[in-house]
């Protein structure tokens, strides 16, 4: 009898011994879907979690779908997608309409929207960047400023800053434009400024063509800080039936937030992989801004969600009577701990 035959008989004998069996097969990955409302570096925790294998290592296969704007959250409400990353005001407005979603993790705890004005305008006005925001905001009078959409978060921030500066609503022209359009218009001086997040802010600052008027990384406007953005949410009943999926999904964002704070160079490398058309300096400054606004762990608080409603009320886009009376029911932080 050969050595091979003796080994085979020994293995067969083990299988016949009561209580012994073949080694279990490796568990299959769980599968889920995540909708993102825009391809932007602001969702850096999603890119880190994916690229660094923070979901895969847990046995979770995440299919990421790009569904523009509010459509990403609507896909969750419709049940065609499990999770989305949205804004605090989005989930509170959904609750006001009886659509019970739940906030699982806040990846950014500020509005992530800065007001940028052309440097030739600030130079001519002898702009003082150290002045209070209500003084800096006065420079907006008579200007044309690009926002992502009328009533969207960039427009909300713009309206609040101009109101704090004592300017009337019609003293600033807000024009809805998307980044490729407004960056080109800004360069040729067809508009005076824009409201946006990274990397577009940094692109103008590094080029020396733009100056930040209101800085969300410095909690401005401070009366409405903190806020919940990059908010991971799902349907209110989803985690009860898919607890393991929720644990793994949130844990990936928790680990990504920690990674962002502890591994700057590697985080810049992740950004460069997806947004390589921007310079290294623009990406580095963008990562620094996002790190400053990323809580670790990414907990959501009632104050974050309430501030989102308060700033919408102040901007005139929400009635005070529509404000929720309690925000605790919208939050589930159990998986971030």
Short mmCIF file of C-alpha atoms in Angstrom, two decimals:
data_model
loop_
_atom_site.label_atom_id
_atom_site.label_comp_id
_atom_site.label_asym_id
_atom_site.label_seq_id
_atom_site.Cartn_x
_atom_site.Cartn_y
_atom_site.Cartn_z
CA UNK A 1 0.00 0.00 0.00
CA UNK A 2 1.41 3.35 -0.98
CA UNK A 3 1.76 6.35 1.34
CA UNK A 4 -1.04 8.08 -0.61
CA UNK A 5 -3.46 5.17 -0.02
CA UNK A 6 -2.62 5.00 3.71
CA UNK A 7 -3.32 8.79 4.07
CA UNK A 8 -6.61 8.48 2.23
CA UNK A 9 -7.77 5.57 4.44
CA UNK A 10 -6.79 7.51 7.56
CA UNK A 11 -8.83 10.52 6.45
CA UNK A 12 -11.81 8.29 5.70
CA UNK A 13 -11.53 6.68 9.13
CA UNK A 14 -11.69 10.09 10.81
CA UNK A 15 -14.88 10.93 8.95
CA UNK A 16 -16.45 7.72 10.23
CA UNK A 17 -15.65 8.50 13.87
CA UNK A 18 -18.84 9.80 15.63
CA UNK A 19 -18.80 13.54 16.26
CA UNK A 20 -16.11 14.26 13.70
CA UNK A 21 -16.77 15.81 10.28
CA UNK A 22 -15.03 17.65 7.49
CA UNK A 23 -13.88 21.25 8.22
CA UNK A 24 -16.72 23.74 7.68
CA UNK A 25 -16.74 25.68 4.44
CA UNK A 26 -15.87 29.37 4.60
CA UNK A 27 -18.90 31.56 5.26
CA UNK A 28 -20.17 33.43 2.24
CA UNK A 29 -20.06 37.22 2.17
CA UNK A 30 -23.20 39.13 2.99
CA UNK A 31 -24.31 41.60 0.33
CA UNK A 32 -25.74 45.10 0.58
CA UNK A 33 -26.13 48.32 -1.39
CA UNK A 34 -25.13 51.93 -0.64
CA UNK A 35 -26.38 54.94 -2.61
CA UNK A 36 -24.21 58.07 -2.85
CA UNK A 37 -25.81 61.38 -4.00
CA UNK A 38 -22.70 62.63 -5.79
CA UNK A 39 -19.15 61.71 -6.80
CA UNK A 40 -17.27 63.97 -4.40
CA UNK A 41 -14.28 63.78 -2.11
CA UNK A 42 -16.64 64.75 0.72
CA UNK A 43 -17.58 61.07 0.96
CA UNK A 44 -13.97 60.15 1.70
CA UNK A 45 -14.95 57.68 4.45
CA UNK A 46 -16.85 55.64 1.86
CA UNK A 47 -13.77 55.50 -0.38
CA UNK A 48 -11.48 54.57 2.51
CA UNK A 49 -13.82 51.85 3.78
CA UNK A 50 -13.99 50.37 0.29
CA UNK A 51 -10.35 50.77 -0.80
CA UNK A 52 -8.86 49.66 2.52
CA UNK A 53 -11.09 46.59 2.67
CA UNK A 54 -12.88 47.61 5.87
CA UNK A 55 -16.13 46.08 4.71
CA UNK A 56 -14.59 43.17 2.83
CA UNK A 57 -12.56 42.02 5.85
CA UNK A 58 -15.81 41.61 7.76
CA UNK A 59 -17.39 39.56 5.00
CA UNK A 60 -19.58 42.35 3.64
CA UNK A 61 -19.79 42.99 -0.09
CA UNK A 62 -21.00 46.57 -0.63
CA UNK A 63 -22.26 47.62 -4.05
CA UNK A 64 -22.01 51.41 -4.29
CA UNK A 65 -24.51 53.17 -6.55
CA UNK A 66 -24.26 56.79 -7.68
CA UNK A 67 -27.80 58.21 -7.51
CA UNK A 68 -27.85 61.99 -7.81
CA UNK A 69 -29.13 64.22 -5.02
CA UNK A 70 -32.22 63.37 -3.00
CA UNK A 71 -32.75 60.38 -5.29
CA UNK A 72 -30.25 58.39 -3.21
CA UNK A 73 -32.38 58.70 -0.07
CA UNK A 74 -35.58 58.11 -2.02
CA UNK A 75 -34.09 54.82 -3.23
CA UNK A 76 -33.72 53.76 0.41
CA UNK A 77 -37.31 54.78 1.17
CA UNK A 78 -38.50 52.79 -1.87
CA UNK A 79 -36.58 49.72 -0.67
CA UNK A 80 -34.44 49.42 -3.80
CA UNK A 81 -31.27 50.32 -1.85
CA UNK A 82 -30.34 49.41 1.73
CA UNK A 83 -28.29 52.47 2.77
CA UNK A 84 -27.51 55.99 1.60
CA UNK A 85 -25.24 58.82 2.71
CA UNK A 86 -27.34 61.97 2.93
CA UNK A 87 -27.73 65.16 4.97
CA UNK A 88 -29.35 65.82 8.33
CA UNK A 89 -32.14 68.00 6.87
CA UNK A 90 -32.96 65.22 4.41
CA UNK A 91 -33.78 62.71 7.14
CA UNK A 92 -35.72 65.20 9.26
CA UNK A 93 -37.84 66.21 6.27
CA UNK A 94 -38.48 62.53 5.55
CA UNK A 95 -39.70 62.01 9.13
CA UNK A 96 -41.96 65.05 8.86
CA UNK A 97 -43.61 63.28 5.90
CA UNK A 98 -44.01 60.01 7.80
CA UNK A 99 -41.04 58.28 6.13
CA UNK A 100 -39.21 56.82 9.11
CA UNK A 101 -35.53 56.49 8.36
CA UNK A 102 -32.80 56.05 10.97
CA UNK A 103 -29.42 57.79 11.27
CA UNK A 104 -26.64 55.26 11.86
CA UNK A 105 -23.43 57.33 11.59
CA UNK A 106 -22.43 60.94 10.90
CA UNK A 107 -19.29 61.04 8.75
CA UNK A 108 -19.11 64.88 8.69
CA UNK A 109 -20.35 67.06 11.55
CA UNK A 110 -20.48 70.43 9.75
CA UNK A 111 -22.35 71.75 6.71
CA UNK A 112 -19.22 71.13 4.56
CA UNK A 113 -20.15 74.22 2.54
CA UNK A 114 -17.84 77.27 2.32
CA UNK A 115 -18.48 80.60 0.61
CA UNK A 116 -15.65 81.53 -1.76
CA UNK A 117 -15.30 84.91 -3.51
CA UNK A 118 -12.88 85.99 -6.23
CA UNK A 119 -9.64 87.38 -4.83
CA UNK A 120 -9.73 90.47 -7.04
CA UNK A 121 -13.02 91.42 -5.33
CA UNK A 122 -11.68 90.87 -1.80
CA UNK A 123 -8.47 92.77 -2.64
CA UNK A 124 -10.42 95.77 -3.93
CA UNK A 125 -12.59 95.78 -0.78
CA UNK A 126 -9.56 95.46 1.56
CA UNK A 127 -11.13 92.31 2.99
CA UNK A 128 -10.23 91.41 6.57
CA UNK A 129 -10.31 87.61 7.02
CA UNK A 130 -10.08 88.05 10.81
CA UNK A 131 -13.26 90.14 11.03
CA UNK A 132 -16.44 88.55 12.48
CA UNK A 133 -18.50 86.60 9.96
CA UNK A 134 -21.31 89.19 10.02
CA UNK A 135 -18.76 91.76 8.81
CA UNK A 136 -17.17 89.48 6.23
CA UNK A 137 -20.62 88.63 4.91
CA UNK A 138 -21.29 92.26 3.97
CA UNK A 139 -18.94 91.77 1.03
CA UNK A 140 -21.63 89.59 -0.58
CA UNK A 141 -23.84 92.56 -1.39
CA UNK A 142 -24.49 92.87 -5.11
CA UNK A 143 -22.56 89.71 -5.99
CA UNK A 144 -23.61 86.70 -8.07
CA UNK A 145 -22.85 83.47 -6.23
CA UNK A 146 -23.22 79.94 -7.62
CA UNK A 147 -24.98 77.33 -5.48
CA UNK A 148 -25.70 73.70 -6.22
CA UNK A 149 -29.43 74.32 -6.28
CA UNK A 150 -31.96 76.79 -4.92
CA UNK A 151 -32.95 75.61 -1.44
CA UNK A 152 -30.06 73.12 -1.30
CA UNK A 153 -27.52 73.24 1.55
CA UNK A 154 -25.12 75.64 -0.28
CA UNK A 155 -27.99 78.07 -0.84
CA UNK A 156 -29.09 77.69 2.79
CA UNK A 157 -25.60 78.62 4.03
CA UNK A 158 -25.42 81.59 1.65
CA UNK A 159 -28.81 82.94 2.77
CA UNK A 160 -27.98 82.62 6.47
CA UNK A 161 -24.63 84.39 6.13
CA UNK A 162 -26.10 87.28 4.15
CA UNK A 163 -28.98 87.62 6.66
CA UNK A 164 -26.48 87.69 9.53
CA UNK A 165 -24.60 90.41 7.66
CA UNK A 166 -27.79 92.49 7.52
CA UNK A 167 -28.31 92.04 3.78
CA UNK A 168 -31.72 91.57 2.21
CA UNK A 169 -32.52 88.30 0.43
CA UNK A 170 -32.48 89.96 -2.99
CA UNK A 171 -29.17 91.78 -2.44
CA UNK A 172 -27.25 88.65 -3.48
CA UNK A 173 -27.99 86.71 -6.66
CA UNK A 174 -27.85 82.95 -6.13
CA UNK A 175 -27.53 81.01 -9.39
CA UNK A 176 -27.87 77.20 -9.52
CA UNK A 177 -24.84 75.62 -11.17
CA UNK A 178 -22.92 72.37 -10.83
CA UNK A 179 -19.14 72.28 -10.07
CA UNK A 180 -17.80 71.95 -13.63
CA UNK A 181 -19.95 74.91 -14.70
CA UNK A 182 -19.28 77.22 -11.79
CA UNK A 183 -15.56 76.52 -11.63
CA UNK A 184 -15.27 77.48 -15.31
CA UNK A 185 -17.49 80.54 -14.79
CA UNK A 186 -15.46 81.54 -11.73
CA UNK A 187 -12.22 81.31 -13.71
CA UNK A 188 -13.49 83.57 -16.48
CA UNK A 189 -15.08 85.95 -13.92
CA UNK A 190 -18.63 85.33 -15.14
CA UNK A 191 -19.65 84.84 -11.48
CA UNK A 192 -18.27 86.41 -8.32
CA UNK A 193 -18.11 83.33 -6.15
CA UNK A 194 -19.58 79.98 -5.22
CA UNK A 195 -20.66 77.91 -2.23
CA UNK A 196 -19.24 74.40 -2.15
CA UNK A 197 -17.10 71.85 -0.35
CA UNK A 198 -13.71 70.29 -1.04
CA UNK A 199 -11.89 70.01 -3.41
CA UNK A 200 -13.41 73.03 -5.20
CA UNK A 201 -12.68 75.43 -2.33
CA UNK A 202 -9.05 74.31 -2.23
CA UNK A 203 -8.77 74.46 -6.01
CA UNK A 204 -9.55 78.20 -5.97
CA UNK A 205 -7.44 78.93 -2.88
CA UNK A 206 -4.36 77.05 -4.12
CA UNK A 207 -4.67 78.76 -7.52
CA UNK A 208 -4.74 82.11 -5.74
CA UNK A 209 -8.02 83.10 -7.40
CA UNK A 210 -10.39 82.64 -4.45
CA UNK A 211 -10.76 83.67 -0.81
CA UNK A 212 -12.88 81.86 1.79
CA UNK A 213 -15.52 84.12 3.34
CA UNK A 214 -17.33 81.55 5.52
CA UNK A 215 -15.37 78.49 6.68
CA UNK A 216 -17.33 75.38 7.75
CA UNK A 217 -14.16 73.71 9.06
CA UNK A 218 -14.10 76.54 11.63
CA UNK A 219 -17.75 75.76 12.48
CA UNK A 220 -19.13 78.76 10.58
CA UNK A 221 -21.83 79.87 10.89
CA UNK A 222 -21.27 78.91 14.54
CA UNK A 223 -24.90 79.31 15.60
CA UNK A 224 -25.74 76.19 13.59
CA UNK A 225 -22.77 74.00 14.43
CA UNK A 226 -22.53 71.02 14.60
CA UNK A 227 -24.64 69.60 11.78
CA UNK A 228 -24.96 66.11 10.38
CA UNK A 229 -23.65 65.53 6.85
CA UNK A 230 -22.34 62.45 5.10
CA UNK A 231 -25.07 60.79 7.17
CA UNK A 232 -25.34 57.02 6.82
CA UNK A 233 -29.02 56.10 7.03
CA UNK A 234 -31.41 53.26 6.34
CA UNK A 235 -35.07 52.41 6.78
CA UNK A 236 -36.29 52.32 10.36
CA UNK A 237 -37.04 48.57 10.31
CA UNK A 238 -34.05 47.41 8.26
CA UNK A 239 -31.50 46.70 11.00
CA UNK A 240 -33.96 44.62 13.04
CA UNK A 241 -34.02 42.06 10.25
CA UNK A 242 -30.42 42.57 9.05
CA UNK A 243 -28.45 43.25 12.21
CA UNK A 244 -25.21 41.71 10.95
CA UNK A 245 -25.28 43.80 7.77
CA UNK A 246 -25.86 47.00 9.76
CA UNK A 247 -23.06 46.17 12.20
CA UNK A 248 -20.59 45.58 9.39
CA UNK A 249 -21.65 48.58 7.33
CA UNK A 250 -21.37 51.01 10.25
CA UNK A 251 -18.15 49.42 11.51
CA UNK A 252 -16.59 50.12 8.12
CA UNK A 253 -17.42 53.84 8.45
CA UNK A 254 -16.15 53.85 12.06
CA UNK A 255 -12.84 52.34 10.97
CA UNK A 256 -12.61 54.70 7.99
CA UNK A 257 -13.08 57.76 10.24
CA UNK A 258 -10.34 56.49 12.55
CA UNK A 259 -8.07 55.80 9.57
CA UNK A 260 -8.63 59.33 8.26
CA UNK A 261 -7.44 60.81 11.56
CA UNK A 262 -4.46 58.50 11.98
CA UNK A 263 -3.18 58.01 8.42
CA UNK A 264 -3.04 61.34 6.58
CA UNK A 265 -0.66 60.28 3.78
CA UNK A 266 -2.60 57.09 3.09
CA UNK A 267 -5.90 59.01 3.08
CA UNK A 268 -4.47 61.47 0.55
CA UNK A 269 -3.43 58.47 -1.55
CA UNK A 270 -7.01 57.15 -1.49
CA UNK A 271 -8.27 60.56 -2.59
CA UNK A 272 -5.70 60.70 -5.38
CA UNK A 273 -6.81 57.30 -6.67
CA UNK A 274 -10.34 58.60 -7.23
CA UNK A 275 -9.70 62.32 -7.83
CA UNK A 276 -6.32 62.31 -9.52
CA UNK A 277 -7.12 65.24 -11.79
CA UNK A 278 -6.54 67.56 -8.83
CA UNK A 279 -3.08 68.59 -7.66
CA UNK A 280 -1.41 66.99 -4.66
CA UNK A 281 -1.72 70.25 -2.72
CA UNK A 282 -5.44 70.55 -3.44
CA UNK A 283 -6.01 66.96 -2.32
CA UNK A 284 -3.88 67.40 0.81
CA UNK A 285 -5.76 70.53 1.86
CA UNK A 286 -9.07 68.81 1.10
CA UNK A 287 -8.18 65.85 3.31
CA UNK A 288 -7.12 68.21 6.11
CA UNK A 289 -10.45 70.03 5.92
CA UNK A 290 -12.44 66.80 5.91
CA UNK A 291 -10.43 65.37 8.80
CA UNK A 292 -11.26 68.46 10.87
CA UNK A 293 -14.97 67.84 10.24
CA UNK A 294 -15.01 64.05 10.68
CA UNK A 295 -15.93 62.85 14.18
CA UNK A 296 -14.29 59.68 15.43
CA UNK A 297 -16.33 57.74 16.32
CA UNK A 298 -18.93 59.10 13.87
CA UNK A 299 -21.77 59.50 16.36
CA UNK A 300 -24.97 61.37 15.52
CA UNK A 301 -26.51 63.65 18.15
CA UNK A 302 -29.98 65.22 18.36
CA UNK A 303 -28.31 68.65 18.28
CA UNK A 304 -26.76 67.91 14.87
CA UNK A 305 -30.13 67.11 13.35
CA UNK A 306 -31.91 69.98 15.09
CA UNK A 307 -29.28 72.47 13.86
CA UNK A 308 -29.97 71.31 10.32
CA UNK A 309 -33.61 72.27 10.74
CA UNK A 310 -32.75 75.53 12.53
CA UNK A 311 -30.50 76.74 9.70
CA UNK A 312 -33.20 75.92 7.15
CA UNK A 313 -35.71 77.93 9.18
CA UNK A 314 -33.28 80.85 9.45
CA UNK A 315 -32.75 80.77 5.67
CA UNK A 316 -36.49 80.83 5.07
CA UNK A 317 -36.74 77.37 3.51
CA UNK A 318 -38.60 75.72 6.40
CA UNK A 319 -41.44 76.90 8.61
CA UNK A 320 -40.81 76.91 12.34
CA UNK A 321 -44.03 74.90 12.74
CA UNK A 322 -42.49 72.13 10.60
CA UNK A 323 -39.57 71.63 12.99
CA UNK A 324 -39.59 68.26 14.74
CA UNK A 325 -40.23 68.22 18.49
CA UNK A 326 -37.87 65.30 19.20
CA UNK A 327 -34.82 64.09 17.28
CA UNK A 328 -33.79 61.13 19.44
CA UNK A 329 -36.15 58.75 17.65
CA UNK A 330 -34.25 59.34 14.39
CA UNK A 331 -30.90 58.12 15.76
CA UNK A 332 -29.41 54.67 16.35
CA UNK A 333 -25.80 54.90 17.56
CA UNK A 334 -25.53 51.32 18.84
CA UNK A 335 -23.32 50.18 15.97
CA UNK A 336 -20.79 53.05 16.27
CA UNK A 337 -19.75 52.03 19.80
#
